[in-house]
Coordinates of C-alpha atoms and ligand atoms in Angstrom, one line a residue:
M1 CA 31.4 23.3 16.4
S2 CA 34.5 24.6 14.5
S3 CA 36.7 22.7 17.0
R4 CA 35.7 19.3 15.5
P5 CA 38.5 17.5 13.7
P6 CA 38.0 17.6 9.9
L7 CA 36.3 14.5 8.5
S8 CA 38.0 12.4 5.8
H9 CA 36.8 12.3 2.3
T10 CA 35.1 9.2 0.9
D11 CA 37.3 8.9 -2.1
P12 CA 40.9 9.2 -1.0
S13 CA 41.8 8.9 -4.7
G14 CA 40.1 12.3 -5.2
V15 CA 37.8 10.8 -7.8
S16 CA 34.3 11.8 -6.7
A17 CA 31.3 9.6 -7.5
L18 CA 29.3 12.8 -8.2
T19 CA 30.0 16.0 -10.1
W20 CA 29.2 19.0 -7.9
T21 CA 28.3 22.6 -8.2
H22 CA 27.6 25.0 -5.3
R23 CA 25.5 27.8 -6.7
L24 CA 23.9 28.6 -3.4
T25 CA 27.3 29.4 -1.9
Q26 CA 27.6 32.3 -4.4
L27 CA 25.0 34.1 -2.3
G28 CA 27.6 34.7 0.4
P29 CA 28.0 33.9 4.1
S30 CA 24.9 35.7 5.4
F31 CA 22.8 32.9 4.0
F32 CA 24.5 30.0 5.7
T33 CA 27.2 28.7 8.0
R34 CA 29.7 26.2 6.7
L35 CA 30.2 23.2 9.1
Q36 CA 30.8 19.5 9.1
P37 CA 28.4 16.8 10.2
T38 CA 28.7 15.3 13.6
P39 CA 29.6 11.6 13.3
V40 CA 27.3 8.8 14.7
A41 CA 28.3 5.5 16.2
S42 CA 28.1 2.2 14.3
P43 CA 26.1 3.3 11.2
R44 CA 24.2 0.8 9.2
W45 CA 22.3 1.0 5.9
A46 CA 18.6 0.9 6.6
A47 CA 17.4 1.6 3.0
C48 CA 19.0 2.5 -0.3
N49 CA 16.7 3.9 -3.0
Q50 CA 18.1 2.2 -6.1
S51 CA 15.3 3.4 -8.3
L52 CA 16.0 7.1 -7.5
R53 CA 19.7 6.5 -7.9
Q54 CA 19.1 5.0 -11.3
A55 CA 16.7 7.7 -12.3
L56 CA 19.3 10.4 -11.5
N57 CA 21.9 8.3 -13.2
W58 CA 24.1 8.3 -10.1
P59 CA 26.7 5.4 -9.9
E60 CA 25.9 2.1 -8.2
T61 CA 29.0 2.6 -6.0
L62 CA 27.2 5.3 -4.1
F63 CA 25.6 2.6 -2.0
D64 CA 28.8 0.6 -1.5
D65 CA 29.9 0.3 2.1
D66 CA 32.7 2.7 1.2
H67 CA 30.1 5.4 1.0
L68 CA 28.2 4.5 4.2
P69 CA 30.3 6.8 6.4
A70 CA 29.4 9.8 4.1
F71 CA 25.7 9.1 4.3
A72 CA 26.0 8.8 8.1
G73 CA 27.8 12.1 8.4
N74 CA 31.0 10.3 9.4
A75 CA 32.9 11.3 6.3
L76 CA 32.5 13.8 3.4
L77 CA 31.5 13.0 -0.1
T78 CA 34.4 14.2 -2.1
G79 CA 33.4 17.5 -3.7
S80 CA 30.7 18.3 -1.2
D81 CA 30.7 21.6 0.7
P82 CA 28.5 21.1 3.8
L83 CA 26.6 24.0 5.3
A84 CA 23.4 24.9 7.1
T85 CA 21.2 27.7 5.8
V86 CA 19.3 30.3 7.8
Y87 CA 15.6 30.9 7.5
S88 CA 12.8 32.2 9.7
G89 CA 9.1 31.6 9.7
H90 CA 5.5 31.6 11.1
Q91 CA 4.7 28.6 13.2
F92 CA 1.1 27.9 14.1
G93 CA 0.1 31.4 13.0
Q94 CA 2.7 33.2 15.1
W95 CA 6.0 34.8 14.0
A96 CA 8.7 32.5 15.3
G97 CA 11.7 34.6 14.3
Q98 CA 14.9 32.9 13.2
L99 CA 14.9 29.1 12.7
G100 CA 17.2 27.6 10.0
D101 CA 18.6 24.2 9.2
G102 CA 18.8 22.9 12.8
R103 CA 19.5 19.4 11.8
A104 CA 19.9 19.4 8.1
L105 CA 23.2 19.8 6.3
W106 CA 23.3 20.9 2.7
L107 CA 26.1 19.2 0.8
G108 CA 25.8 20.9 -2.5
E109 CA 24.3 20.3 -5.9
A110 CA 25.2 17.1 -7.7
A111 CA 24.7 16.8 -11.5
S112 CA 22.1 14.3 -12.4
A113 CA 20.0 13.0 -15.3
Q114 CA 17.3 15.3 -14.0
G115 CA 19.5 18.4 -13.7
P116 CA 21.4 19.6 -10.6
Q117 CA 20.0 18.1 -7.4
E118 CA 20.7 19.5 -4.0
I119 CA 21.6 16.8 -1.4
Q120 CA 20.9 17.2 2.3
L121 CA 21.7 15.0 5.3
K122 CA 18.9 15.3 7.8
G123 CA 19.8 14.4 11.4
A124 CA 23.6 15.0 10.9
G125 CA 24.1 16.9 14.1
R126 CA 23.8 20.4 15.7
T127 CA 24.2 23.6 13.7
P128 CA 24.1 27.2 14.7
Y129 CA 20.4 27.1 14.0
S130 CA 19.6 24.1 16.3
R131 CA 18.4 26.4 19.1
G132 CA 17.7 23.9 21.9
G133 CA 17.6 20.8 19.7
D134 CA 20.1 18.0 19.4
G135 CA 20.5 18.1 15.6
R136 CA 19.4 14.5 15.4
A137 CA 16.4 12.7 13.8
V138 CA 15.1 9.5 15.4
L139 CA 14.8 6.3 13.4
R140 CA 11.0 6.3 13.6
S141 CA 10.5 9.7 12.0
S142 CA 13.3 9.1 9.4
I143 CA 11.6 5.9 8.2
R144 CA 8.4 7.8 7.9
E145 CA 10.1 10.5 5.9
Y146 CA 11.9 8.0 3.7
L147 CA 8.8 6.1 2.9
C148 CA 6.4 9.0 2.5
S149 CA 8.7 11.0 0.1
E150 CA 8.7 8.0 -2.1
A151 CA 5.0 7.3 -1.7
M152 CA 4.2 10.8 -2.7
H153 CA 6.4 10.5 -5.7
G154 CA 4.7 7.3 -6.6
L155 CA 1.4 9.1 -6.5
G156 CA 2.7 11.8 -8.9
I157 CA 2.8 14.5 -6.2
P158 CA 5.8 16.9 -6.1
T159 CA 8.0 16.1 -3.2
T160 CA 11.6 16.2 -1.9
R161 CA 13.0 12.7 -2.5
A162 CA 14.8 10.3 -0.2
L163 CA 18.0 8.7 -1.5
C164 CA 19.0 6.5 1.5
L165 CA 18.5 6.0 5.2
V166 CA 21.3 5.1 7.7
A167 CA 20.5 3.9 11.2
S168 CA 22.7 4.2 14.2
P169 CA 22.3 2.8 17.8
E170 CA 23.4 6.3 19.0
P171 CA 20.8 7.3 21.7
V172 CA 18.5 10.2 21.0
W173 CA 16.2 11.4 23.7
R174 CA 12.6 12.3 22.9
E175 CA 9.8 11.3 25.3
T176 CA 11.9 8.2 25.8
R177 CA 15.3 6.9 24.6
E178 CA 15.3 6.3 20.9
S179 CA 18.0 5.7 18.3
A180 CA 19.4 8.0 15.6
A181 CA 19.1 7.9 11.8
V182 CA 20.2 10.1 8.9
V183 CA 18.0 10.5 5.9
T184 CA 19.6 11.8 2.7
R185 CA 17.2 14.0 0.9
V186 CA 17.3 15.2 -2.7
A187 CA 15.5 18.1 -4.4
P188 CA 16.3 20.6 -7.1
S189 CA 16.1 23.2 -4.3
F190 CA 15.3 23.1 -0.6
L191 CA 14.4 26.9 -0.5
R192 CA 11.4 27.6 1.7
F193 CA 9.1 30.6 2.1
G194 CA 11.0 31.1 5.4
H195 CA 14.2 31.9 3.7
F196 CA 12.6 34.9 2.1
E197 CA 10.8 35.9 5.4
H198 CA 14.1 35.8 7.1
F199 CA 15.9 38.5 5.0
S200 CA 12.8 40.5 4.6
S201 CA 12.1 40.7 8.4
Q202 CA 15.6 41.8 8.9
G203 CA 15.3 44.6 6.4
Q204 CA 18.1 43.1 4.3
T205 CA 16.6 44.0 1.0
D206 CA 19.8 43.5 -1.0
A207 CA 20.1 39.9 0.4
L208 CA 16.4 39.3 -0.2
K209 CA 16.9 40.5 -3.8
A210 CA 20.0 38.3 -4.3
L211 CA 18.0 35.3 -3.0
A212 CA 15.0 36.0 -5.2
D213 CA 17.3 36.5 -8.3
H214 CA 19.1 33.2 -7.4
A215 CA 15.7 31.4 -7.2
I216 CA 14.5 32.8 -10.5
A217 CA 17.7 32.2 -12.4
H218 CA 18.4 28.7 -11.2
H219 CA 15.1 27.2 -10.2
L220 CA 12.1 29.1 -11.5
P221 CA 13.2 30.6 -14.9
E222 CA 9.6 30.5 -16.0
C223 CA 9.1 33.7 -14.0
L224 CA 11.0 35.5 -16.7
S225 CA 8.3 34.8 -19.3
R226 CA 5.5 35.1 -16.7
Q227 CA 6.5 38.7 -15.8
S228 CA 4.7 40.1 -18.9
R229 CA 1.4 39.3 -17.2
W230 CA 2.5 41.4 -14.2
Q231 CA 3.6 44.7 -15.8
G232 CA 7.1 43.3 -16.2
N233 CA 7.5 42.8 -12.5
V234 CA 9.5 39.6 -12.2
Y235 CA 9.0 39.4 -8.4
A236 CA 5.2 39.5 -8.8
A237 CA 5.7 36.8 -11.4
L238 CA 7.8 34.8 -8.8
L239 CA 4.9 35.1 -6.3
D240 CA 2.5 34.1 -9.0
E241 CA 4.6 31.0 -10.0
V242 CA 5.0 29.9 -6.4
Q243 CA 1.3 30.4 -5.8
D244 CA 0.4 28.4 -8.8
R245 CA 2.6 25.5 -7.7
T246 CA 1.3 25.7 -4.2
A247 CA -2.3 25.6 -5.3
K248 CA -1.6 22.6 -7.5
L249 CA 0.2 20.8 -4.7
L250 CA -2.7 21.5 -2.2
A251 CA -5.2 20.1 -4.7
Q252 CA -3.2 17.0 -5.1
W253 CA -2.9 16.6 -1.3
Q254 CA -6.6 17.0 -0.8
A255 CA -7.4 14.5 -3.6
V256 CA -5.4 11.7 -1.9
G257 CA -6.5 12.6 1.6
F258 CA -3.0 13.6 2.7
C259 CA -2.6 15.7 5.8
H260 CA 0.8 17.4 6.2
G261 CA 0.3 18.2 9.9
V262 CA 2.8 21.2 10.3
M263 CA 2.2 23.6 7.5
N264 CA 4.3 26.4 9.0
T265 CA 5.8 28.8 6.5
D266 CA 9.3 27.3 7.2
N267 CA 7.9 24.0 5.9
M268 CA 6.6 25.4 2.6
S269 CA 8.8 24.8 -0.4
L270 CA 9.4 27.6 -2.9
L271 CA 9.2 25.0 -5.7
G272 CA 5.8 23.7 -4.5
L273 CA 7.2 20.4 -3.2
T274 CA 5.9 18.5 -0.3
I275 CA 8.7 19.0 2.3
D276 CA 9.5 18.2 6.0
Y277 CA 7.6 15.0 6.7
G278 CA 6.7 15.0 10.4
P279 CA 3.3 14.1 11.8
F280 CA 1.7 13.6 8.4
Q281 CA -1.1 11.1 7.7
F282 CA -3.0 9.7 4.8
M283 CA -6.5 9.7 6.2
D284 CA -8.1 6.4 6.9
G285 CA -11.8 7.1 7.7
F286 CA -12.9 10.2 5.9
D287 CA -13.4 13.2 8.2
P288 CA -12.9 16.7 6.7
G289 CA -12.0 18.0 10.1
H290 CA -9.3 15.3 10.7
I291 CA -6.3 16.5 12.7
C292 CA -3.3 14.2 12.2
N293 CA -0.9 16.1 14.5
H294 CA -1.6 15.4 18.2
S295 CA 0.3 18.6 19.1
D296 CA -2.1 20.7 17.0
H297 CA -4.7 21.3 19.7
Q298 CA -6.6 24.0 17.7
G299 CA -6.8 21.9 14.5
R300 CA -5.1 24.7 12.6
Y301 CA -3.7 22.2 10.2
A302 CA -6.8 19.9 9.9
Y303 CA -7.3 18.3 6.5
G304 CA -10.1 20.6 5.5
R305 CA -8.2 23.7 6.5
Q306 CA -5.0 23.0 4.5
P307 CA -5.9 24.9 1.4
N308 CA -6.7 28.1 3.4
V309 CA -3.5 27.7 5.4
A310 CA -1.6 27.5 2.2
Y311 CA -3.2 30.8 1.2
W312 CA -2.3 32.3 4.5
N313 CA 1.3 31.2 4.0
L314 CA 1.3 32.7 0.5
Y315 CA 0.3 36.0 2.1
C316 CA 3.4 35.7 4.4
L317 CA 5.5 35.1 1.3
A318 CA 3.9 38.0 -0.4
Q319 CA 4.7 40.2 2.6
A320 CA 8.3 39.0 2.5
L321 CA 8.5 39.9 -1.2
A322 CA 6.8 43.2 -0.8
P323 CA 10.1 45.3 -0.8
L324 CA 10.9 43.7 -4.1
I325 CA 7.5 43.8 -5.8
N326 CA 7.2 47.3 -4.4
D327 CA 3.5 47.6 -5.6
E328 CA 0.8 46.7 -3.0
A329 CA -2.0 46.7 -5.5
L330 CA -0.2 44.4 -7.8
T331 CA 0.7 42.0 -5.0
L332 CA -2.9 41.8 -3.9
Q333 CA -3.9 41.2 -7.5
V334 CA -1.5 38.2 -7.7
L335 CA -2.9 36.8 -4.5
E336 CA -6.4 37.1 -5.7
G337 CA -5.5 34.4 -8.2
Y338 CA -5.4 31.7 -5.6
K339 CA -9.2 32.0 -5.2
S340 CA -9.8 30.7 -8.7
L341 CA -6.6 28.7 -9.2
F342 CA -7.1 26.4 -6.2
P343 CA -10.7 25.5 -6.9
R344 CA -9.9 24.8 -10.5
Y345 CA -7.0 22.5 -9.7
L346 CA -9.1 20.8 -7.0
G347 CA -12.0 20.5 -9.3
D348 CA -9.9 18.9 -12.0
A349 CA -8.2 16.5 -9.5
M350 CA -11.6 15.4 -8.1
R351 CA -13.2 15.1 -11.5
A352 CA -10.3 12.8 -12.5
K353 CA -11.1 10.7 -9.5
L354 CA -14.5 10.2 -11.0
G355 CA -13.0 9.4 -14.4
L356 CA -14.1 12.8 -15.8
T357 CA -11.1 14.2 -17.7
G358 CA -12.6 15.7 -20.8
A359 CA -12.3 19.4 -21.4
L360 CA -15.4 21.4 -20.3
A361 CA -16.7 24.2 -22.5
L362 CA -18.8 25.9 -20.0
E363 CA -18.4 27.1 -16.4
T364 CA -21.8 25.7 -15.6
E365 CA -20.6 22.2 -16.5
R366 CA -17.7 22.7 -14.2
E367 CA -20.1 23.7 -11.4
A368 CA -22.4 20.7 -12.1
D369 CA -19.4 18.4 -11.8
W370 CA -18.3 20.0 -8.6
T371 CA -21.8 19.5 -7.2
L372 CA -21.5 15.8 -8.1
V373 CA -18.1 15.6 -6.3
E374 CA -19.4 17.5 -3.2
D375 CA -22.5 15.3 -2.9
L376 CA -20.3 12.2 -3.0
M377 CA -17.9 13.6 -0.4
Q378 CA -20.9 14.4 1.8
I379 CA -22.0 10.8 1.7
M380 CA -18.4 9.7 2.4
A381 CA -18.1 12.0 5.4
T382 CA -21.5 10.9 6.8
E383 CA -20.5 7.3 6.4
Q384 CA -16.9 7.9 7.5
V385 CA -15.8 5.5 4.7
D386 CA -12.2 4.7 4.3
F387 CA -11.0 7.5 2.0
T388 CA -8.5 5.5 -0.1
L389 CA -10.6 2.3 -0.4
F390 CA -13.8 4.1 -1.2
W391 CA -12.4 5.7 -4.3
R392 CA -10.7 2.5 -5.3
H393 CA -13.9 0.5 -4.9
L394 CA -15.8 3.1 -7.0
S395 CA -13.2 2.7 -9.7
H396 CA -13.7 -1.1 -9.7
A397 CA -17.4 -0.7 -9.6
V398 CA -17.3 1.5 -12.7
Q399 CA -15.1 -1.2 -14.3
D400 CA -17.6 -3.9 -13.4
Q401 CA -20.5 -1.9 -14.9
S402 CA -18.5 -1.2 -18.1
S403 CA -18.6 -4.8 -19.1
A404 CA -22.4 -5.3 -18.6
A405 CA -24.8 -4.7 -21.4
A406 CA -26.4 -1.9 -19.3
V407 CA -26.0 -0.5 -15.9
Q408 CA -27.6 -2.8 -13.3
P409 CA -28.3 -1.5 -9.7
E410 CA -26.8 -4.7 -8.2
G411 CA -23.7 -4.2 -10.5
W412 CA -22.7 -1.3 -8.1
H413 CA -22.4 -3.7 -5.1
R414 CA -18.6 -3.1 -4.7
I415 CA -19.2 0.5 -3.8
T416 CA -22.7 0.3 -2.2
D417 CA -21.4 -2.4 0.1
Q418 CA -19.2 0.3 1.7
V419 CA -22.1 2.3 3.1
L420 CA -25.1 2.0 5.3
D421 CA -27.4 4.4 3.4
R422 CA -27.5 2.6 0.1
P423 CA -30.6 4.4 -1.4
R424 CA -28.7 7.7 -1.0
L425 CA -25.6 6.3 -2.8
H426 CA -27.8 4.7 -5.5
Q427 CA -29.4 8.1 -6.2
W428 CA -26.0 9.6 -6.5
L429 CA -24.8 6.8 -8.8
E430 CA -27.8 7.4 -11.1
R431 CA -26.8 11.0 -11.5
Y432 CA -23.3 10.0 -12.1
T433 CA -24.3 7.5 -14.8
A434 CA -26.6 10.2 -16.4
R435 CA -23.6 12.6 -16.5
T436 CA -21.4 10.3 -18.5
G437 CA -23.4 7.5 -20.0
Q438 CA -22.4 3.8 -19.5
P439 CA -20.5 3.5 -22.9
Q440 CA -17.8 5.8 -21.3
F441 CA -17.3 3.6 -18.3
A442 CA -14.5 1.5 -19.7
A443 CA -12.3 4.5 -20.5
M444 CA -13.3 6.1 -17.2
A445 CA -12.4 3.1 -15.2
Q446 CA -9.0 3.0 -16.7
T447 CA -8.4 6.7 -15.7
M448 CA -9.8 6.1 -12.2
L449 CA -7.6 3.0 -11.5
Q450 CA -4.6 5.2 -12.4
T451 CA -5.9 8.1 -10.3
N452 CA -7.3 6.5 -7.2
P453 CA -4.4 4.5 -5.5
K454 CA -4.7 1.1 -4.0
F455 CA -1.8 1.7 -1.6
V456 CA -1.0 4.7 0.5
L457 CA 1.4 5.0 3.5
R458 CA -1.1 4.5 6.2
N459 CA 0.2 5.2 9.7
H460 CA -0.1 1.6 10.8
L461 CA 1.9 0.3 7.8
A462 CA 4.8 2.7 8.7
E463 CA 4.5 1.7 12.3
I464 CA 5.0 -2.0 11.5
A465 CA 8.1 -1.1 9.5
I466 CA 9.3 1.0 12.4
R467 CA 8.8 -1.7 15.0
Q468 CA 10.7 -4.2 12.9
A469 CA 13.5 -1.8 12.2
K470 CA 13.9 -1.2 15.9
Q471 CA 14.6 -4.9 16.1
G472 CA 17.3 -4.5 13.4
D473 CA 15.1 -5.9 10.5
F474 CA 14.8 -3.3 7.8
S475 CA 13.1 -5.5 5.2
E476 CA 9.6 -4.1 5.7
I477 CA 10.9 -0.7 4.6
E478 CA 11.9 -2.3 1.3
T479 CA 8.6 -4.0 1.0
L480 CA 6.6 -0.9 1.5
H481 CA 8.8 1.1 -0.8
R482 CA 8.2 -1.4 -3.6
L483 CA 4.4 -1.2 -3.2
L484 CA 4.3 2.6 -2.8
Q485 CA 6.4 3.2 -5.8
S486 CA 3.6 1.9 -8.0
P487 CA 0.5 2.5 -5.8
F488 CA -2.0 2.2 -8.7
D489 CA -0.9 -1.4 -9.6
E490 CA -2.8 -4.3 -8.1
H491 CA 0.3 -6.1 -6.6
P492 CA -1.5 -9.5 -6.2
G493 CA -0.8 -11.0 -2.8
A494 CA -0.4 -7.6 -1.1
E495 CA -4.1 -7.2 -0.2
A496 CA -3.2 -6.8 3.5
Y497 CA -1.3 -3.6 2.7
A498 CA -4.4 -2.1 1.1
S499 CA -6.9 -2.8 3.9
V500 CA -8.2 -0.6 6.7
P501 CA -6.1 -0.2 9.8
P502 CA -6.3 -2.9 12.5
D503 CA -7.8 -2.1 15.9
W504 CA -4.4 -1.5 17.5
A505 CA -3.7 1.3 15.1
S506 CA -6.4 3.5 16.7
Q507 CA -3.9 3.9 19.6
L508 CA -1.2 5.5 17.4
E509 CA -0.5 9.1 18.2
I510 CA 1.7 11.1 15.9
S511 CA 3.1 14.3 17.2
C512 CA 5.7 16.9 16.2
S513 CA 8.4 15.0 18.1
S514 CA 10.8 13.6 15.5
Ligands
LIG601 P1 10.0 21.3 12.1 O1 8.9 21.7 13.0 O2 10.5 19.9 12.2 O3 9.9 21.8 10.7 O4 11.3 22.2 12.7 C1 11.2 23.5 13.0 C2 12.6 24.1 13.3 O5 13.2 23.3 14.4 C3 13.6 23.9 12.2 O6 14.4 25.0 12.2 C4 14.3 22.7 12.5 O7 15.6 22.6 11.9 C5 14.4 22.7 14.0 N1 14.5 21.4 14.6 C6 13.6 20.5 14.7 N2 14.0 19.4 15.4 C7 15.3 19.7 15.7 C8 16.3 19.0 16.4 N3 16.1 17.7 16.9 N4 17.5 19.6 16.5 C9 17.8 20.8 16.0 N5 16.9 21.5 15.4 C10 15.6 21.0 15.2
LIG602 MG1 10.8 22.1 9.2

C-alpha cells in the first residue's frame, strides 16, 4: 500500500476549506496505520447533504466539483491526515480477534459549529485491517447508510452522520457484480467498544489507559464529574456513562421499531451513536421476534433481543476496562445499573408514544403505565399491525377525539380500523382514556404526532432509490432525504412514502453483504 503514488491536495493554493486537528494521532502508531485512499474510476456526486454542511457551518465550496476527487478518495482534503484505526471485537457472540477499519479511512477532525467532527471515508480502499476484503462499499449499501443516518437524525436518535455520497462505475464483486461508492461519515468520534477490547485483549494496559484517557478528555468529559458516584474511579464512571448512553439509544431504537442487524461489539459506539449501517430495518409488520439480517440464522440480533445484546456488549466493554477499573465488585455494581436504566428509558419512550409525558410521583404509576404499553404491544403483535402506521393512526385518533365534546366509540375508527379484534382494542382504549381523561387529548395528540413518525426508511423505499441510482438517477435519494429529515411533518402529497410495503417488497432480503 505504501508503494502508491501520493495523491494531490484539493486546494493547490494551500488554503483548506476546513480547519483540522488530529488529536487521535497523539495516541501514537500502535492505534492506527497512516495510508492514503485508493482512487476510484469516474466518480460522480450521488448526494450532498447541504443541511448537515450548513449545520456544521462548513463552506458551500465543499460540494464543488473541485472537491469531488477528495470525497471519492482520489485526492486529499488539504490538512487531512488519513489513517485506519485498529480494533477487535466479538461477532455473533464469539471473540473474532483483530478487525479494524478495513474500508474506512479517518481523515482527521474538522472544526465545526458543533465542535470538532471526525470525518471518515467509507469504501476508500484496502487497509492493513481489510483481511480478505476489498476495502470497498457497494452503491446499494452506501445509499442505505447515507439515508438511514439522516433518517435516524431526523427521528432525534443519536447517530453518525452522512455528509455526502460519491458513486463510481468501478466494479465491486459481492454475490454478483456491483458498483462502488464512498460515503463520507461524520461524528464527534468513531471510537467503538472494539477499540478498547483490542488493547485489553493484547495486555497493552498502557495503551488501553491512553485510549480511555483520550476518550474521557476529548469526548466524554462528563465522566470527570460522574466519578464521585464511583469512589472516584474515573474508568468506572466511563463505563457508567457509556452504559447510560447505550441504554438510552436502545430504548430509542425499540420505540421506533429499528433493528440494527449486526450488533457486534465492533459496531457499538463509545458515544452511544447508531453506527455501521448494514442489514438494518425499520420493522413493517410488528413482530417482536423479527430478524432483519438474513445471515443471522439464530436470530441473535432479533428486534426483541437487542436490549439484552446491548447489555452483553457492555459486559465485553466492562471486561476490556477491567485492568483500568481494577475493582471487580465496583464494575459489577456499575453493570447492575442497566437493569433499571434501560426499562426506565424504554418506559419513558413508550409512554411518550402514548402522549404520557408528565412526571410520575410513584413507582406504581410507572408500572401501571407500563402495563398499558405492554397490553397495547400485545394487541399489535397478535394483529401484526404495521408498527409505524399503527402509532401514527393512534396519534391521529387521539387528535380526532380531542375535538369532540366527549369520547365516542366510533371516534376511534382510525385506529380500530387497523385491527380484526376490535372489542379487545376498544377495551384497551377505555383504559387509556380513563388513565388520562379526554381533556388531556389535545395536548397528548400534539406530543404523539411529534413522537410517532409518519415516515421511516422502510426497506422498499431504500430499494426504489437504489434501483434508480443504479440507472444513474440519484433524485430519489434526495426525495427520501427531504422527507426523512422531518419525519413527523405531514408532507402533503407524499402519502405513498408513508404506506405499507408493496407485495414485491416481501422478496427483499438484506444480508451482511455490503
Ligand atoms: P461489519 O460487519 O461491516 O461491521 O465489518 C466487520 C469488519 O470487516 C470490520 O473490520 C470491517 O472494516 C471489515 N470489512 C467489512 N467489509 C469489508 C470490505 N469490503 N473490505 C474490507 N474490510 C471489510
Ligand atoms: Mg463494522
